[in-house]
Short mmCIF file of C-alpha atoms in Angstrom, two decimals:
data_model
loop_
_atom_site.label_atom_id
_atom_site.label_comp_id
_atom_site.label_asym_id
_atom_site.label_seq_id
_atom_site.Cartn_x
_atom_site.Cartn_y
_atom_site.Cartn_z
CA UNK A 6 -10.60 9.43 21.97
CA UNK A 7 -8.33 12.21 20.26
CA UNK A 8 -9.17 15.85 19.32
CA UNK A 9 -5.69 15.44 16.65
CA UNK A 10 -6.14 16.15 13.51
CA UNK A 11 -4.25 14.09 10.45
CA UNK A 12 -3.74 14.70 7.14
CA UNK A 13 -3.58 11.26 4.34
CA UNK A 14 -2.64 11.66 0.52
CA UNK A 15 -3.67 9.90 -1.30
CA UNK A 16 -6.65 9.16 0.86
CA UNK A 17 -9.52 7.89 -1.75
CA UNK A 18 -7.21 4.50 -2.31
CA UNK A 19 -7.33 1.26 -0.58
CA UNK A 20 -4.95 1.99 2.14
CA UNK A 21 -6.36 5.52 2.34
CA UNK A 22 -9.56 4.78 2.84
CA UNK A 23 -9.36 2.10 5.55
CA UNK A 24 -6.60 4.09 7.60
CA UNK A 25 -8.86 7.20 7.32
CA UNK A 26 -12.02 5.06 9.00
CA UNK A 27 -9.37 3.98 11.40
CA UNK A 28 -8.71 7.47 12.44
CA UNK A 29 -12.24 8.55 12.91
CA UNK A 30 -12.50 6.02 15.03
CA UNK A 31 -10.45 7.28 17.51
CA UNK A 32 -11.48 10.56 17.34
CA UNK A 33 -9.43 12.46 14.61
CA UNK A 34 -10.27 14.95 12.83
CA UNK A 35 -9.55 13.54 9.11
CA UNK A 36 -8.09 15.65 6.12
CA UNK A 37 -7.72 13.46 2.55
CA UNK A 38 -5.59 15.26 -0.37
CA UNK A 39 -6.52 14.49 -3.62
CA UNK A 40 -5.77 15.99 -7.10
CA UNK A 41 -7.96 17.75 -8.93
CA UNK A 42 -9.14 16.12 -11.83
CA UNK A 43 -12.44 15.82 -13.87
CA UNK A 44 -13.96 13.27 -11.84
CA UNK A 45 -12.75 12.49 -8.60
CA UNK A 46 -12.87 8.71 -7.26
CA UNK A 47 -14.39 8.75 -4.11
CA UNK A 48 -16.18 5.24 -3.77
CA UNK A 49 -13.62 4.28 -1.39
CA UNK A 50 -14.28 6.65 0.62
CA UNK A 51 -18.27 7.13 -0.09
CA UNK A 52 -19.48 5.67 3.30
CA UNK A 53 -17.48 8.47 5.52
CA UNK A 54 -17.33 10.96 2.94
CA UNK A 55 -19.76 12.99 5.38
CA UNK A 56 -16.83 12.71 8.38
CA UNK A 57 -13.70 13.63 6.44
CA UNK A 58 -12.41 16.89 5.06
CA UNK A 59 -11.16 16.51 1.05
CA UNK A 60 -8.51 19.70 0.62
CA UNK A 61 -6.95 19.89 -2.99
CA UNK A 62 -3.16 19.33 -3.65
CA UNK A 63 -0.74 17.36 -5.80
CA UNK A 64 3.15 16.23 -5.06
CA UNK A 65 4.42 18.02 -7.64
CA UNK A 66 3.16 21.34 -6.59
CA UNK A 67 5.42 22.27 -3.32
CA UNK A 68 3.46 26.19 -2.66
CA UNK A 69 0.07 23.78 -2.66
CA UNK A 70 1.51 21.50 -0.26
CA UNK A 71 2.56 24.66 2.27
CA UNK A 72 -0.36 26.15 2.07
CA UNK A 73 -2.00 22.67 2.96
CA UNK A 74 -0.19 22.43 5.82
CA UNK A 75 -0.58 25.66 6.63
CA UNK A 76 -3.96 25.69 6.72
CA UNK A 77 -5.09 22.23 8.15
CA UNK A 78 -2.38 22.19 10.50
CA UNK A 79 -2.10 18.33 11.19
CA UNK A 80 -0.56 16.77 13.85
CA UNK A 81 0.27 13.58 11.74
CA UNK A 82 1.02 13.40 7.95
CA UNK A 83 0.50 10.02 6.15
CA UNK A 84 1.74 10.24 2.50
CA UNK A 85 -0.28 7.44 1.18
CA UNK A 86 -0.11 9.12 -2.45
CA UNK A 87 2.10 6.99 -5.08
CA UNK A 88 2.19 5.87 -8.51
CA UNK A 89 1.53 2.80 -6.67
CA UNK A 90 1.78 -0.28 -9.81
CA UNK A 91 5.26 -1.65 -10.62
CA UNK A 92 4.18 -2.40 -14.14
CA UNK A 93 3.19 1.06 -14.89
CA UNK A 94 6.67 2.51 -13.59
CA UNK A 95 8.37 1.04 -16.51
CA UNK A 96 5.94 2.64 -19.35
CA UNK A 97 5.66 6.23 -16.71
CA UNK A 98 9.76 6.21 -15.23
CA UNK A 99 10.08 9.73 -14.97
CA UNK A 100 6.18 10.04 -13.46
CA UNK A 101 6.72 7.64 -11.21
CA UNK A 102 9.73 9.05 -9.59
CA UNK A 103 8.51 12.86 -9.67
CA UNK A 104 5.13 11.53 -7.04
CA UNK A 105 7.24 8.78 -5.32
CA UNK A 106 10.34 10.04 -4.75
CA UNK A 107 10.30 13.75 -5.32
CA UNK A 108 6.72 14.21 -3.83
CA UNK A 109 8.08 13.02 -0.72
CA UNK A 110 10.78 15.72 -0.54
CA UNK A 111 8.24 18.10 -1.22
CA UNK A 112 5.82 16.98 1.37
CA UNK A 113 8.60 16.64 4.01
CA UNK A 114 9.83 20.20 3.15
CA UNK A 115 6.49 21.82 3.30
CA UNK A 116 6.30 19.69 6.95
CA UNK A 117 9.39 21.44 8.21
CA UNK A 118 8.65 24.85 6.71
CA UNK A 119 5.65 25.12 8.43
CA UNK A 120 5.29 23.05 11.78
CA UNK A 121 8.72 20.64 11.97
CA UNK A 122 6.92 19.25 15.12
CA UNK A 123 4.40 17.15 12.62
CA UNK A 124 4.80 13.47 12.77
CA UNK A 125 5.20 11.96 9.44
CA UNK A 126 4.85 8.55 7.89
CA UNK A 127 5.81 7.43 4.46
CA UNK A 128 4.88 4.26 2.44
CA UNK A 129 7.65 2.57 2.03
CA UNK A 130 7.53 -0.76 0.04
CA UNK A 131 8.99 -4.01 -0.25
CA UNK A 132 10.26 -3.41 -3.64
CA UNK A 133 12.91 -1.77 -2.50
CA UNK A 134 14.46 -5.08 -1.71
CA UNK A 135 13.78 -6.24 -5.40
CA UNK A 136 16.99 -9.02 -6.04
CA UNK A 137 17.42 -10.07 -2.91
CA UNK A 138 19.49 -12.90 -1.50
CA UNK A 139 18.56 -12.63 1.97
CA UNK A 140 15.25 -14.37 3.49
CA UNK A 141 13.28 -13.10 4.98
CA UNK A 142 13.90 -9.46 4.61
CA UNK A 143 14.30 -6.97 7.28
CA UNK A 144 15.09 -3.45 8.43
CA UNK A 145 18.54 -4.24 8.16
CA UNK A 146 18.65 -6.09 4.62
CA UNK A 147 20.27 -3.73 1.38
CA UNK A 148 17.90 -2.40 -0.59
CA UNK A 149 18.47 -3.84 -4.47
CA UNK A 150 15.86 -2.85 -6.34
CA UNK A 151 14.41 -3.79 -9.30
CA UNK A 152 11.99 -1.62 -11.21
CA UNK A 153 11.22 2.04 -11.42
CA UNK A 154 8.83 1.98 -8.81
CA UNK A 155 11.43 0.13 -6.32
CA UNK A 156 13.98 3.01 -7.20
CA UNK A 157 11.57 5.61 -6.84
CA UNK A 158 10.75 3.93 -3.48
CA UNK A 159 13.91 4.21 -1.99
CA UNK A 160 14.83 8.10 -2.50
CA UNK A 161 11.52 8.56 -0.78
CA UNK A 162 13.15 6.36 2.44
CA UNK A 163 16.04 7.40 2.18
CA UNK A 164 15.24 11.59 2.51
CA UNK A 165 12.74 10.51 5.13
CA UNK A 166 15.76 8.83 6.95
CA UNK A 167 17.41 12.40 6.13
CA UNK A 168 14.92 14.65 7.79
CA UNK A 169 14.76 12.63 10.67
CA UNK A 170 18.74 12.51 11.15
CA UNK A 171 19.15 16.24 9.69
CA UNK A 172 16.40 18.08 11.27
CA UNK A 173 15.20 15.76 13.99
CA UNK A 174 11.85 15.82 12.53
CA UNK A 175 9.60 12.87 13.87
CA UNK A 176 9.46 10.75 10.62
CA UNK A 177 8.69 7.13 9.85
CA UNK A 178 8.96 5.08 6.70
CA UNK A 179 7.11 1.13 7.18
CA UNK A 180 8.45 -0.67 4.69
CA UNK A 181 4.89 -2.84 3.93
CA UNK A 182 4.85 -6.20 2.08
CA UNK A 183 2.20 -6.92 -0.11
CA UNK A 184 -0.92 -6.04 1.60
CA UNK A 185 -5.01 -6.25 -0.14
CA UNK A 186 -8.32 -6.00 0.02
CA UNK A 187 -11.48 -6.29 -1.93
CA UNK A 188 -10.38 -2.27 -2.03
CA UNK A 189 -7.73 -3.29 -4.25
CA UNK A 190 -7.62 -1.42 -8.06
CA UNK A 191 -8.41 -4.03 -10.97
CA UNK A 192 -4.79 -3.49 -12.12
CA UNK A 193 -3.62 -5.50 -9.53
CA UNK A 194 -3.14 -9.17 -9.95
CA UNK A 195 -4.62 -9.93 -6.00
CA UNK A 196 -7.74 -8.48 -7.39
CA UNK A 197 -7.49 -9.72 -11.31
CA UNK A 198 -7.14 -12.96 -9.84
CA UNK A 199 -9.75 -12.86 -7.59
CA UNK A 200 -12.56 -11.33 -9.57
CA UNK A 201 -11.53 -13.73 -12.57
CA UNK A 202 -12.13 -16.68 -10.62
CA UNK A 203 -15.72 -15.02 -9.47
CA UNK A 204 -16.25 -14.25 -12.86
CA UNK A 205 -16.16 -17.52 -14.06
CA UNK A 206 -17.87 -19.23 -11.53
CA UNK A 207 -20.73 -17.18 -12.78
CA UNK A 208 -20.14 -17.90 -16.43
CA UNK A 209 -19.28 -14.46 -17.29
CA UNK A 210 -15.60 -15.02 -18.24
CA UNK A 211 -14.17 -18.77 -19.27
CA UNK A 212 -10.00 -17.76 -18.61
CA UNK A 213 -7.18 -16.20 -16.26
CA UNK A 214 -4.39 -14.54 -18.50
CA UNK A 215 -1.33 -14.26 -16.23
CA UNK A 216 2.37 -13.46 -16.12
CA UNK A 217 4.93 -15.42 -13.86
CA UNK A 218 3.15 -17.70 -11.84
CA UNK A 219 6.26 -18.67 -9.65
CA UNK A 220 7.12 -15.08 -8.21
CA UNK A 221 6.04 -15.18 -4.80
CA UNK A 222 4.84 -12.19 -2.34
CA UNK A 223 4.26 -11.65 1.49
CA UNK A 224 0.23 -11.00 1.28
CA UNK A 225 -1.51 -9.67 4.19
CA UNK A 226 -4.61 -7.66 5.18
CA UNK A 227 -4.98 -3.99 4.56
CA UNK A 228 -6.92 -3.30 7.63
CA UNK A 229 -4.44 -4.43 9.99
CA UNK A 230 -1.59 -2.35 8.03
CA UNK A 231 -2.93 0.63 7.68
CA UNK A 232 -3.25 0.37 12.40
CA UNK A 233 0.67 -0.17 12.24
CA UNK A 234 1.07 2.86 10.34
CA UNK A 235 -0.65 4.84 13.21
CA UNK A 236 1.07 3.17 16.11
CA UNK A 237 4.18 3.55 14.28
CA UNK A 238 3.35 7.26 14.94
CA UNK A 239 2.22 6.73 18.42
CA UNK A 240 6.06 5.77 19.80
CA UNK A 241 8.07 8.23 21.27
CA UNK A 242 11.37 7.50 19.25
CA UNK A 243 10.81 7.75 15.67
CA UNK A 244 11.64 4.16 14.00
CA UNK A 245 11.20 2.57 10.61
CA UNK A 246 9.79 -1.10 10.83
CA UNK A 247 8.96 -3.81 8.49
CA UNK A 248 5.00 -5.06 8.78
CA UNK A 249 4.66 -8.42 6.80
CA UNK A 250 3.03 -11.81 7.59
CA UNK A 251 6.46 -13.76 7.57
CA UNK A 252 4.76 -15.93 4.72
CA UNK A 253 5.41 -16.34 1.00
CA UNK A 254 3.21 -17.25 -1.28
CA UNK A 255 3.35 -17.64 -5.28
CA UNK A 256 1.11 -16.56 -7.67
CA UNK A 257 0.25 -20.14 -8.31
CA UNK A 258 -0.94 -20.96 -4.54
CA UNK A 259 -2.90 -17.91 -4.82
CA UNK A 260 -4.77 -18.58 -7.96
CA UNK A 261 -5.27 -22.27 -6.71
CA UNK A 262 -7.06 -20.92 -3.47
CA UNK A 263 -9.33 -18.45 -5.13
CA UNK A 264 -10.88 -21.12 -7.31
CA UNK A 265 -11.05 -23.49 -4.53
CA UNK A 266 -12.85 -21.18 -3.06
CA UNK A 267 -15.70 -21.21 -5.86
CA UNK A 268 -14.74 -24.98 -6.47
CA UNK A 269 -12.42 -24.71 -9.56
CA UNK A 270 -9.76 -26.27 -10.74
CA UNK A 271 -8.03 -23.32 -11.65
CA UNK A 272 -5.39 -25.21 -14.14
CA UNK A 273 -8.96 -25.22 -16.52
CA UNK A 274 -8.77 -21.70 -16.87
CA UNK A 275 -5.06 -19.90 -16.56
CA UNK A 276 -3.39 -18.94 -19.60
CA UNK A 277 0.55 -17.95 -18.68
CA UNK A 278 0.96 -14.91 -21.07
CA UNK A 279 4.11 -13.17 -21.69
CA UNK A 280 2.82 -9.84 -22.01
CA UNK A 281 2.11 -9.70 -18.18
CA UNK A 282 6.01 -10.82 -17.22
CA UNK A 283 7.98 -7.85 -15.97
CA UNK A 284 11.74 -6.13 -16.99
CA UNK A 285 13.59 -7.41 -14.15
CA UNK A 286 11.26 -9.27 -11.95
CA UNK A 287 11.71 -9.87 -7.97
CA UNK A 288 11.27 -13.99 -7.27
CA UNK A 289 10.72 -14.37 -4.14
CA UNK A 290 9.83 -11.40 -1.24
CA UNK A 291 9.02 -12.33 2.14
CA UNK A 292 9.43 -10.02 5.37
CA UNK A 293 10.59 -10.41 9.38
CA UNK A 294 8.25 -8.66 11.26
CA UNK A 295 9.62 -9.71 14.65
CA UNK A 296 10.89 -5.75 15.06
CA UNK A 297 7.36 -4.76 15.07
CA UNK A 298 6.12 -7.49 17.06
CA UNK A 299 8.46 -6.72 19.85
CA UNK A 300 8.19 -2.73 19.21
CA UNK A 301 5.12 -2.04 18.90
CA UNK A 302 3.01 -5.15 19.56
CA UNK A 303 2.06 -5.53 15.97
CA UNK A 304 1.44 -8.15 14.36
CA UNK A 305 -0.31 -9.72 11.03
CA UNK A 306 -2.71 -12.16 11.92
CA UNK A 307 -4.73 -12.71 8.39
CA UNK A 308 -2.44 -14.64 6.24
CA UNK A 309 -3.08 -15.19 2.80
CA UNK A 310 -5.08 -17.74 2.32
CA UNK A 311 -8.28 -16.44 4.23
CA UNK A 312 -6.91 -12.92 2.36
CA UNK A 313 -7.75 -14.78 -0.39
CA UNK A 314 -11.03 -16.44 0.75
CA UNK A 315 -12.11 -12.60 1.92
CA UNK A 316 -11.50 -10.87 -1.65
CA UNK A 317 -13.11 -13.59 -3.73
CA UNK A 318 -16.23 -13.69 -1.52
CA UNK A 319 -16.05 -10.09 -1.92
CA UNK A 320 -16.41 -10.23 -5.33
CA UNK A 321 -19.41 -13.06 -5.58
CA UNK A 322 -21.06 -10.64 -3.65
CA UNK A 323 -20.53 -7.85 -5.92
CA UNK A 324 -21.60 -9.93 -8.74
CA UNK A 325 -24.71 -11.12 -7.04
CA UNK A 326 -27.19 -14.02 -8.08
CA UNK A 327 -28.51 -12.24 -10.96
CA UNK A 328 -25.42 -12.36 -13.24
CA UNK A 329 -25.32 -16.09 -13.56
CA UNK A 330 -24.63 -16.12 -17.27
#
């Protein structure tokens, strides 16, 4: 056990939430920044709410974020915050970059300002890859990418990899594939696709609109992420590190497994829609984790189909027997 505290934006979200029960249980005192807004979303985060400590802040506001840091004075800083869905970066750009990219400086500033000796990690993504020709990606492949998020994505590495170099700050960026949950938001297609197939096993919807069927993503398991963001944090030489599964899968596969897994033929039900293909979509992402595995011992051991097994049983349960339509 720990007496450290640490400090997660963007801490009522699905990566959030799990790495802050991981925390408590070793012994951390847990801080969670979220923005003030009418109603704050805590369901997340409703079962430890009692353990954690909720401050107020926002990327955009770099005084709030001193004072933050000033006040909680964590040992560790996970910026978990992000304008997180690549479909929303193209209708928000200019959003998305202020809290991706720009929130980052901010947070890293306010980090050296205060106490430089704070170890920080930063959500990189797999977008940042976007047209690739390399596979499977890893910490040494060019980034290329492919959609405001992806852009936004890589400033926020990128002046990470600058504080580290310029001011020998202790700070991390793990560039994550795909990773879920039943945690996930509805406006993800992991989660569409998962309560959809639920849903229509109980007779509550009867079809599955969806984009590009063929692009295919390295899906893993949230929970065992959000641990290789803290032992990235653990080492003594700051590193950045890919955590994937090593597998691709497509859309298609995963659609296919979550009706098999309410015994569907999911061809009866999808719809391919246009209006949910993407400006400039990635094909094909799939990540080398072997750096990590050797590194730090990590490694991803839920691959995608039980992922998908987990999120659609998930959602039968949240449905219940008493929605049968």
């Amino acid at each position: 056990m720990t007496n450290k505290r640490a400090l997660i934006t963007g801490i009522t979200g699905q990566d959030g939430s799990y790495l802050a029960e991981l925390l408590l249980s070793k012994g951390y005192e847990v801080f969670g920044m979220s923005r003030r807004t009418s109603t704050i979303r805590l369901e997340r985060i409703a079962h430890i709410q009692s353990k954690i400590n909720i401050v107020t802040g926002d990327l955009l506001d770099q005084g709030v974020l001193v004072n933050i840091m000033r006040n909680v004075r964590p040992h560790e800083v996970y910026n978990l915050a992000a304008q997180s869905h690549v479909k929303t970066s193209w209708e928000q750009p200019v959003f998305t970059g202020e809290i991706n990219g720009l929130g980052v400086a901010r947070l890293l500033e306010a980090i050296r300002m205060v106490d430089p000796e704070t170890r920080f990690y930063q959500a990189s993504s797999s977008e940042m890859f976007g047209n690739v020709t390399t596979f499977p990606q890893n910490e040494e492949t060019p980034f290329h990418p492919r959609s405001p998020y992806g852009v936004s994505k890589v400033y926020a590495h990128w002046i990470t990899v600058n504080f580290r170099e310029s001011y020998g700050m202790y700070a991390v960026s793990g560039i994550c594939y795909n990773h879920e949950s039943p945690r996930r938001g509805n406006e993800f297609v992991t989660k569409k696709i998962a309560r959809s197939a639920a849903r229509i096993k109980k007779g509550l919807d009867h079809e599955l609109r969806l984009g590009n069927l063929d692009a295919a993503r390295d899906w893993g398991y949230t929970p065992e992420y959000v641990k290789g963001m803290w032992m990235m944090l653990q080492q003594e030489t700051p590193k950045d590190y890919v955590m994937a599964t090593g597998q691709a899968t497509t859309v298609a596969d995963f659609t296919r497994w979550a009706f098999e897994a309410v015994d569907l033929d999911f061809r009866a039900y999808v719809v391919q829609d246009p209006r949910f293909l993407r400006p400039g979509d990635t094909a094909k992402l799939v990540g080398d984790p072997q750096k990590a595995k050797q590194e730090l011992g990590w490694e991803a051991r839920v691959k995608a189909k039980q992922l998908v097994e987990i999120m659609v049983a998930a959602e039968m349960d949240a449905l219940g027997d008493g929605l049968v339509g």
